[in-house]
Amino acid sequence: MDLKEGIPLHKQISDWLKQEIESGALTSDEKLPSENELSQKFDVSRVTVRRALQTLENEQLIYRCQGLGSFVTDQRTHRSFSILNDFTEELEGSGLEASSKLISFEQVDISDQKDLLSYLDIENKKIAVQLERVRLGDGEPIAYDITWMPIFYGQLIEGYNLEEATIFKILEDEFDIPIEKGCYRIEASMADESLAEHLKVDPQTPLLLMNRISYTIGEKPVYYQKRYYRNDRMVFELMAERRPTNTNSDEELPFKEMIPVFRDNK
């Protein structure tokens, strides 16, 4: 392809790559030519190539992994673990409109569930608020979650439209309660009959299960949540650095927040 005068070079390169993707010449998760290869192919600087790739990344057509290169995005929504997001924020940039279907909102007795009491830091109490929701993108199910909250936070969000607003947004915007960090555990799971019905998949379909505790100021747990994602609709990405060899300081360990906190009480 010969570049034309009068049209920004980076736009011509991004348009060419977009055409390669849309025609199927470049397929999902296929690696794109390197910046150096593209620079030589079009006889332009690597800065120009980077601008072209940034355009494609902004349009969710490619994703980039530092040190590995650029890859064609599949049809799933890609999100990173480097920032704690609520469901609406997870779908930002995907072109999908986030909403929820509220299944239940009730107070439940969890006195016999020591793990929940520990996660919520309410060992001296028996009751928590439990809510169940199907999470939707353009009206189609992407995830199903069940959330447990201490009574205090549960009563604050009661009465709000939980099919449109997220827990994070309600607490932060309406009550000035910031969500400061979260701890995750990710594992494989299978859809039972109930999950299959909610998520519109076949029973025994593999799912991605995310366990999460979210904290406010003073490391007070706001909720513990189990969210089941359809793995054909969502994928998460993580980039980590190797621990420096010249330090013994825990403060320099990347992703320190991902130390295991979800333990079986056996």
mmCIF file of C-alpha atoms in Angstrom:
data_model
loop_
_atom_site.group_PDB
_atom_site.id
_atom_site.type_symbol
_atom_site.label_atom_id
_atom_site.label_comp_id
_atom_site.label_asym_id
_atom_site.label_seq_id
_atom_site.Cartn_x
_atom_site.Cartn_y
_atom_site.Cartn_z
ATOM 1 C CA MET A 1 0.000 0.000 0.000
ATOM 2 C CA ASP A 2 1.324 3.412 -0.996
ATOM 3 C CA LEU A 3 0.482 6.310 1.307
ATOM 4 C CA LYS A 4 -1.206 9.314 -0.280
ATOM 5 C CA GLU A 5 -0.536 12.976 0.189
ATOM 6 C CA GLY A 6 -3.079 15.192 1.920
ATOM 7 C CA ILE A 7 -4.267 12.542 4.385
ATOM 8 C CA PRO A 8 -2.550 12.107 7.777
ATOM 9 C CA LEU A 9 -0.143 9.195 7.580
ATOM 10 C CA HIS A 10 -1.245 7.658 10.882
ATOM 11 C CA LYS A 11 -4.876 7.655 9.704
ATOM 12 C CA GLN A 12 -3.988 5.846 6.482
ATOM 13 C CA ILE A 13 -2.112 3.194 8.465
ATOM 14 C CA SER A 14 -4.901 2.740 11.000
ATOM 15 C CA ASP A 15 -7.466 2.539 8.168
ATOM 16 C CA TRP A 16 -5.383 -0.136 6.427
ATOM 17 C CA LEU A 17 -5.056 -2.185 9.605
ATOM 18 C CA LYS A 18 -8.782 -1.769 10.293
ATOM 19 C CA GLN A 19 -9.559 -3.096 6.809
ATOM 20 C CA GLU A 20 -7.265 -6.084 7.420
ATOM 21 C CA ILE A 21 -9.152 -6.854 10.633
ATOM 22 C CA GLU A 22 -12.631 -6.368 9.204
ATOM 23 C CA SER A 23 -11.843 -8.498 6.131
ATOM 24 C CA GLY A 24 -10.592 -11.352 8.290
ATOM 25 C CA ALA A 25 -7.014 -11.140 7.065
ATOM 26 C CA LEU A 26 -6.137 -10.514 10.720
ATOM 27 C CA THR A 27 -8.162 -12.681 13.096
ATOM 28 C CA SER A 28 -9.036 -12.532 16.801
ATOM 29 C CA ASP A 29 -5.982 -12.616 19.077
ATOM 30 C CA GLU A 30 -3.619 -12.626 16.096
ATOM 31 C CA LYS A 31 -0.494 -10.566 16.608
ATOM 32 C CA LEU A 32 -0.118 -7.495 14.422
ATOM 33 C CA PRO A 33 3.162 -6.662 12.674
ATOM 34 C CA SER A 34 5.570 -4.978 15.066
ATOM 35 C CA GLU A 35 6.011 -1.207 15.197
ATOM 36 C CA ASN A 36 9.370 -1.635 13.465
ATOM 37 C CA GLU A 37 7.846 -3.800 10.713
ATOM 38 C CA LEU A 38 5.024 -1.325 10.116
ATOM 39 C CA SER A 39 7.474 1.558 10.144
ATOM 40 C CA GLN A 40 9.548 -0.115 7.429
ATOM 41 C CA LYS A 41 6.497 -1.220 5.424
ATOM 42 C CA PHE A 42 5.102 2.311 5.157
ATOM 43 C CA ASP A 43 8.429 4.174 5.414
ATOM 44 C CA VAL A 44 7.252 6.272 8.346
ATOM 45 C CA SER A 45 8.503 6.918 11.863
ATOM 46 C CA ARG A 46 7.578 4.666 14.780
ATOM 47 C CA VAL A 47 5.822 7.671 16.349
ATOM 48 C CA THR A 48 3.416 7.692 13.401
ATOM 49 C CA VAL A 49 2.850 3.941 13.781
ATOM 50 C CA ARG A 50 2.143 4.357 17.504
ATOM 51 C CA ARG A 51 -0.505 6.988 16.742
ATOM 52 C CA ALA A 52 -2.166 4.584 14.305
ATOM 53 C CA LEU A 53 -2.136 1.772 16.857
ATOM 54 C CA GLN A 54 -3.503 4.088 19.544
ATOM 55 C CA THR A 55 -6.450 4.895 17.290
ATOM 56 C CA LEU A 56 -7.231 1.194 16.885
ATOM 57 C CA GLU A 57 -6.855 0.598 20.615
ATOM 58 C CA ASN A 58 -9.237 3.460 21.389
ATOM 59 C CA GLU A 59 -11.750 1.856 19.032
ATOM 60 C CA GLN A 60 -11.379 -1.488 20.853
ATOM 61 C CA LEU A 61 -10.100 -3.190 17.688
ATOM 62 C CA ILE A 62 -6.749 -4.160 19.182
ATOM 63 C CA TYR A 63 -5.175 -4.559 22.597
ATOM 64 C CA ARG A 64 -1.536 -4.120 23.466
ATOM 65 C CA CYS A 65 0.661 -6.065 25.885
ATOM 66 C CA GLN A 66 3.885 -4.392 26.907
ATOM 67 C CA GLY A 67 6.863 -6.323 25.600
ATOM 68 C CA LEU A 68 4.722 -8.609 23.438
ATOM 69 C CA GLY A 69 3.112 -6.327 20.886
ATOM 70 C CA SER A 70 -0.395 -5.601 19.605
ATOM 71 C CA PHE A 71 -3.141 -8.164 19.073
ATOM 72 C CA VAL A 72 -6.537 -8.194 17.395
ATOM 73 C CA THR A 73 -9.350 -7.948 19.922
ATOM 74 C CA ASP A 74 -11.957 -10.683 19.977
ATOM 75 C CA GLN A 75 -15.652 -9.917 20.536
ATOM 76 C CA ARG A 76 -15.402 -10.075 24.304
ATOM 77 C CA THR A 77 -15.100 -6.992 26.496
ATOM 78 C CA HIS A 78 -11.537 -6.577 27.753
ATOM 79 C CA ARG A 79 -10.897 -5.088 31.179
ATOM 80 C CA SER A 80 -7.811 -4.647 33.330
ATOM 81 C CA PHE A 81 -7.354 -5.401 37.025
ATOM 82 C CA SER A 82 -5.119 -2.375 37.563
ATOM 83 C CA ILE A 83 -8.138 -0.182 38.460
ATOM 84 C CA LEU A 84 -11.088 -1.133 40.649
ATOM 85 C CA ASN A 85 -14.219 -0.700 38.514
ATOM 86 C CA ASP A 86 -17.910 -1.224 39.002
ATOM 87 C CA PHE A 87 -19.910 -3.031 36.325
ATOM 88 C CA THR A 88 -20.857 0.110 34.396
ATOM 89 C CA GLU A 89 -17.210 1.164 34.276
ATOM 90 C CA GLU A 90 -16.203 -2.316 33.116
ATOM 91 C CA LEU A 91 -18.353 -1.886 30.017
ATOM 92 C CA GLU A 92 -17.186 1.652 29.219
ATOM 93 C CA GLY A 93 -15.576 1.740 25.799
ATOM 94 C CA SER A 94 -17.165 -1.558 24.778
ATOM 95 C CA GLY A 95 -20.110 0.092 23.070
ATOM 96 C CA LEU A 96 -22.515 -1.794 25.343
ATOM 97 C CA GLU A 97 -25.030 -0.105 27.619
ATOM 98 C CA ALA A 98 -24.808 -1.479 31.152
ATOM 99 C CA SER A 99 -27.875 -2.265 33.236
ATOM 100 C CA SER A 100 -29.006 -4.840 35.784
ATOM 101 C CA LYS A 101 -31.981 -7.023 36.543
ATOM 102 C CA LEU A 102 -32.620 -7.162 40.289
ATOM 103 C CA ILE A 103 -33.502 -10.689 41.391
ATOM 104 C CA SER A 104 -33.705 -10.201 45.159
ATOM 105 C CA PHE A 105 -32.880 -7.724 47.939
ATOM 106 C CA GLU A 106 -33.355 -9.008 51.480
ATOM 107 C CA GLN A 107 -31.877 -9.350 54.934
ATOM 108 C CA VAL A 108 -30.529 -12.832 55.642
ATOM 109 C CA ASP A 109 -29.165 -14.700 58.646
ATOM 110 C CA ILE A 110 -25.505 -15.570 58.035
ATOM 111 C CA SER A 111 -24.649 -16.555 61.612
ATOM 112 C CA ASP A 112 -23.616 -20.028 60.441
ATOM 113 C CA GLN A 113 -21.441 -18.735 57.576
ATOM 114 C CA LYS A 114 -18.151 -17.932 59.274
ATOM 115 C CA ASP A 115 -16.460 -17.016 56.025
ATOM 116 C CA LEU A 116 -19.027 -14.278 55.272
ATOM 117 C CA LEU A 117 -18.841 -12.959 58.829
ATOM 118 C CA SER A 118 -15.085 -12.727 58.471
ATOM 119 C CA TYR A 119 -15.097 -11.126 55.005
ATOM 120 C CA LEU A 120 -17.587 -8.476 56.139
ATOM 121 C CA ASP A 121 -15.849 -8.020 59.504
ATOM 122 C CA ILE A 122 -19.134 -8.517 61.388
ATOM 123 C CA GLU A 123 -18.312 -11.597 63.462
ATOM 124 C CA ASN A 124 -20.419 -10.227 66.334
ATOM 125 C CA LYS A 125 -23.565 -9.892 64.177
ATOM 126 C CA LYS A 126 -25.908 -12.353 62.515
ATOM 127 C CA ILE A 127 -27.726 -10.408 59.807
ATOM 128 C CA ALA A 128 -26.463 -9.068 56.468
ATOM 129 C CA VAL A 129 -28.126 -7.624 53.385
ATOM 130 C CA GLN A 130 -28.054 -9.927 50.373
ATOM 131 C CA LEU A 131 -28.844 -8.882 46.816
ATOM 132 C CA GLU A 132 -28.797 -10.828 43.583
ATOM 133 C CA ARG A 133 -28.600 -9.297 40.124
ATOM 134 C CA VAL A 134 -28.174 -10.293 36.500
ATOM 135 C CA ARG A 135 -25.763 -7.822 34.887
ATOM 136 C CA LEU A 136 -26.639 -6.868 31.321
ATOM 137 C CA GLY A 137 -24.933 -5.367 28.292
ATOM 138 C CA ASP A 138 -27.436 -3.984 25.750
ATOM 139 C CA GLY A 139 -30.068 -6.047 27.541
ATOM 140 C CA GLU A 140 -28.185 -9.354 27.194
ATOM 141 C CA PRO A 141 -26.769 -11.172 30.246
ATOM 142 C CA ILE A 142 -23.040 -10.864 30.801
ATOM 143 C CA ALA A 143 -22.766 -11.786 34.486
ATOM 144 C CA TYR A 144 -24.732 -12.841 37.536
ATOM 145 C CA ASP A 145 -23.739 -11.748 41.003
ATOM 146 C CA ILE A 146 -24.744 -12.265 44.587
ATOM 147 C CA THR A 147 -23.602 -9.614 47.058
ATOM 148 C CA TRP A 148 -23.561 -9.529 50.862
ATOM 149 C CA MET A 149 -23.267 -6.228 52.744
ATOM 150 C CA PRO A 150 -23.201 -5.165 56.396
ATOM 151 C CA ILE A 151 -26.618 -3.866 57.426
ATOM 152 C CA PHE A 152 -25.359 -0.274 57.599
ATOM 153 C CA TYR A 153 -24.373 -0.099 53.920
ATOM 154 C CA GLY A 154 -27.287 -2.245 52.809
ATOM 155 C CA GLN A 155 -29.808 0.126 54.380
ATOM 156 C CA LEU A 156 -28.153 3.096 52.678
ATOM 157 C CA ILE A 157 -28.714 1.702 49.178
ATOM 158 C CA GLU A 158 -32.211 0.373 49.890
ATOM 159 C CA GLY A 159 -34.808 2.194 47.809
ATOM 160 C CA TYR A 160 -32.378 3.224 45.063
ATOM 161 C CA ASN A 161 -32.784 1.928 41.536
ATOM 162 C CA LEU A 162 -30.281 -0.920 41.545
ATOM 163 C CA GLU A 163 -31.199 -1.820 37.977
ATOM 164 C CA GLU A 164 -29.654 1.433 36.728
ATOM 165 C CA ALA A 165 -27.191 2.561 39.429
ATOM 166 C CA THR A 166 -24.274 0.606 40.878
ATOM 167 C CA ILE A 167 -23.484 0.224 44.570
ATOM 168 C CA PHE A 168 -20.245 2.156 44.078
ATOM 169 C CA LYS A 169 -22.036 5.090 42.456
ATOM 170 C CA ILE A 170 -24.759 5.279 45.104
ATOM 171 C CA LEU A 171 -22.353 5.187 48.038
ATOM 172 C CA GLU A 172 -19.850 7.585 46.487
ATOM 173 C CA ASP A 173 -22.238 10.121 44.940
ATOM 174 C CA GLU A 174 -25.065 10.098 47.481
ATOM 175 C CA PHE A 175 -23.263 9.436 50.764
ATOM 176 C CA ASP A 176 -19.633 10.482 50.120
ATOM 177 C CA ILE A 177 -18.438 6.990 51.034
ATOM 178 C CA PRO A 178 -15.421 6.310 48.791
ATOM 179 C CA ILE A 179 -14.586 2.828 47.561
ATOM 180 C CA GLU A 180 -10.831 2.745 47.941
ATOM 181 C CA LYS A 181 -9.667 -0.744 47.005
ATOM 182 C CA GLY A 182 -10.686 -4.315 46.379
ATOM 183 C CA CYS A 183 -9.284 -7.824 46.779
ATOM 184 C CA TYR A 184 -9.991 -10.458 44.142
ATOM 185 C CA ARG A 185 -9.905 -14.210 43.828
ATOM 186 C CA ILE A 186 -10.636 -15.683 40.411
ATOM 187 C CA GLU A 187 -11.506 -19.289 39.712
ATOM 188 C CA ALA A 188 -13.277 -21.494 37.219
ATOM 189 C CA SER A 189 -16.871 -22.509 37.820
ATOM 190 C CA MET A 190 -19.748 -24.258 36.051
ATOM 191 C CA ALA A 191 -23.282 -23.075 35.437
ATOM 192 C CA ASP A 192 -25.861 -24.916 37.514
ATOM 193 C CA GLU A 193 -29.515 -24.915 36.431
ATOM 194 C CA SER A 194 -30.248 -21.561 38.091
ATOM 195 C CA LEU A 195 -27.165 -19.776 36.721
ATOM 196 C CA ALA A 196 -27.761 -21.239 33.276
ATOM 197 C CA GLU A 197 -31.278 -19.819 33.247
ATOM 198 C CA HIS A 198 -30.173 -16.362 34.388
ATOM 199 C CA LEU A 199 -27.225 -16.190 31.977
ATOM 200 C CA LYS A 200 -28.956 -17.849 29.013
ATOM 201 C CA VAL A 201 -26.351 -20.581 28.664
ATOM 202 C CA ASP A 202 -26.493 -24.354 28.816
ATOM 203 C CA PRO A 203 -26.108 -26.083 32.191
ATOM 204 C CA GLN A 204 -22.484 -27.041 32.912
ATOM 205 C CA THR A 205 -21.183 -24.187 30.739
ATOM 206 C CA PRO A 206 -17.774 -23.019 32.067
ATOM 207 C CA LEU A 207 -17.950 -19.635 33.800
ATOM 208 C CA LEU A 208 -15.417 -17.244 35.268
ATOM 209 C CA LEU A 209 -16.113 -16.736 38.965
ATOM 210 C CA MET A 210 -14.766 -13.595 40.596
ATOM 211 C CA ASN A 211 -14.839 -13.316 44.393
ATOM 212 C CA ARG A 212 -14.337 -9.743 45.540
ATOM 213 C CA ILE A 213 -14.216 -7.749 48.757
ATOM 214 C CA SER A 214 -14.459 -3.973 48.330
ATOM 215 C CA TYR A 215 -13.249 -1.600 51.034
ATOM 216 C CA THR A 216 -13.866 1.990 52.060
ATOM 217 C CA ILE A 217 -11.790 4.252 54.340
ATOM 218 C CA GLY A 218 -10.081 2.463 57.200
ATOM 219 C CA GLU A 219 -10.175 -0.824 55.285
ATOM 220 C CA LYS A 220 -13.800 -1.360 56.269
ATOM 221 C CA PRO A 221 -15.472 -3.954 54.022
ATOM 222 C CA VAL A 222 -18.430 -2.565 52.078
ATOM 223 C CA TYR A 223 -19.385 -5.865 50.499
ATOM 224 C CA TYR A 224 -18.348 -9.367 49.600
ATOM 225 C CA GLN A 225 -19.451 -10.481 46.150
ATOM 226 C CA LYS A 226 -19.461 -13.582 43.992
ATOM 227 C CA ARG A 227 -19.859 -12.705 40.327
ATOM 228 C CA TYR A 228 -20.189 -15.295 37.587
ATOM 229 C CA TYR A 229 -19.142 -14.058 34.145
ATOM 230 C CA ARG A 230 -19.985 -15.635 30.831
ATOM 231 C CA ASN A 231 -16.519 -16.291 29.477
ATOM 232 C CA ASP A 232 -17.719 -15.695 25.921
ATOM 233 C CA ARG A 233 -18.615 -12.099 26.841
ATOM 234 C CA MET A 234 -15.843 -10.912 29.166
ATOM 235 C CA VAL A 235 -12.100 -11.358 29.496
ATOM 236 C CA PHE A 236 -9.762 -9.737 32.020
ATOM 237 C CA GLU A 237 -6.154 -8.740 31.480
ATOM 238 C CA LEU A 238 -3.366 -8.416 34.004
ATOM 239 C CA MET A 239 0.141 -7.053 33.623
ATOM 240 C CA ALA A 240 2.581 -7.599 36.476
ATOM 241 C CA GLU A 241 6.242 -6.816 37.018
ATOM 242 C CA ARG A 242 8.781 -9.284 38.303
ATOM 243 C CA ARG A 243 9.762 -8.567 41.911
ATOM 244 C CA PRO A 244 12.956 -6.486 42.099
ATOM 245 C CA THR A 245 15.889 -8.668 43.123
ATOM 246 C CA ASN A 246 17.637 -5.958 45.115
ATOM 247 C CA THR A 247 15.023 -5.335 47.758
ATOM 248 C CA ASN A 248 13.288 -7.153 50.558
ATOM 249 C CA SER A 249 10.646 -4.499 50.980
ATOM 250 C CA ASP A 250 7.071 -5.701 50.685
ATOM 251 C CA GLU A 251 6.088 -2.163 49.721
ATOM 252 C CA GLU A 252 7.688 -2.660 46.305
ATOM 253 C CA LEU A 253 5.784 -5.824 45.474
ATOM 254 C CA PRO A 254 3.385 -5.148 42.579
ATOM 255 C CA PHE A 255 -0.269 -6.077 43.065
ATOM 256 C CA LYS A 256 0.163 -6.416 46.794
ATOM 257 C CA GLU A 257 -3.612 -6.159 47.112
ATOM 258 C CA MET A 258 -3.976 -9.565 45.464
ATOM 259 C CA ILE A 259 -2.627 -11.541 48.419
ATOM 260 C CA PRO A 260 -5.156 -14.307 49.175
ATOM 261 C CA VAL A 261 -7.780 -13.162 51.640
ATOM 262 C CA PHE A 262 -10.552 -15.627 50.743
ATOM 263 C CA ARG A 263 -9.679 -18.616 52.857
ATOM 264 C CA ASP A 264 -11.680 -21.683 53.680
ATOM 265 C CA ASN A 265 -12.349 -21.871 57.382
ATOM 266 C CA LYS A 266 -11.534 -25.520 57.858
#
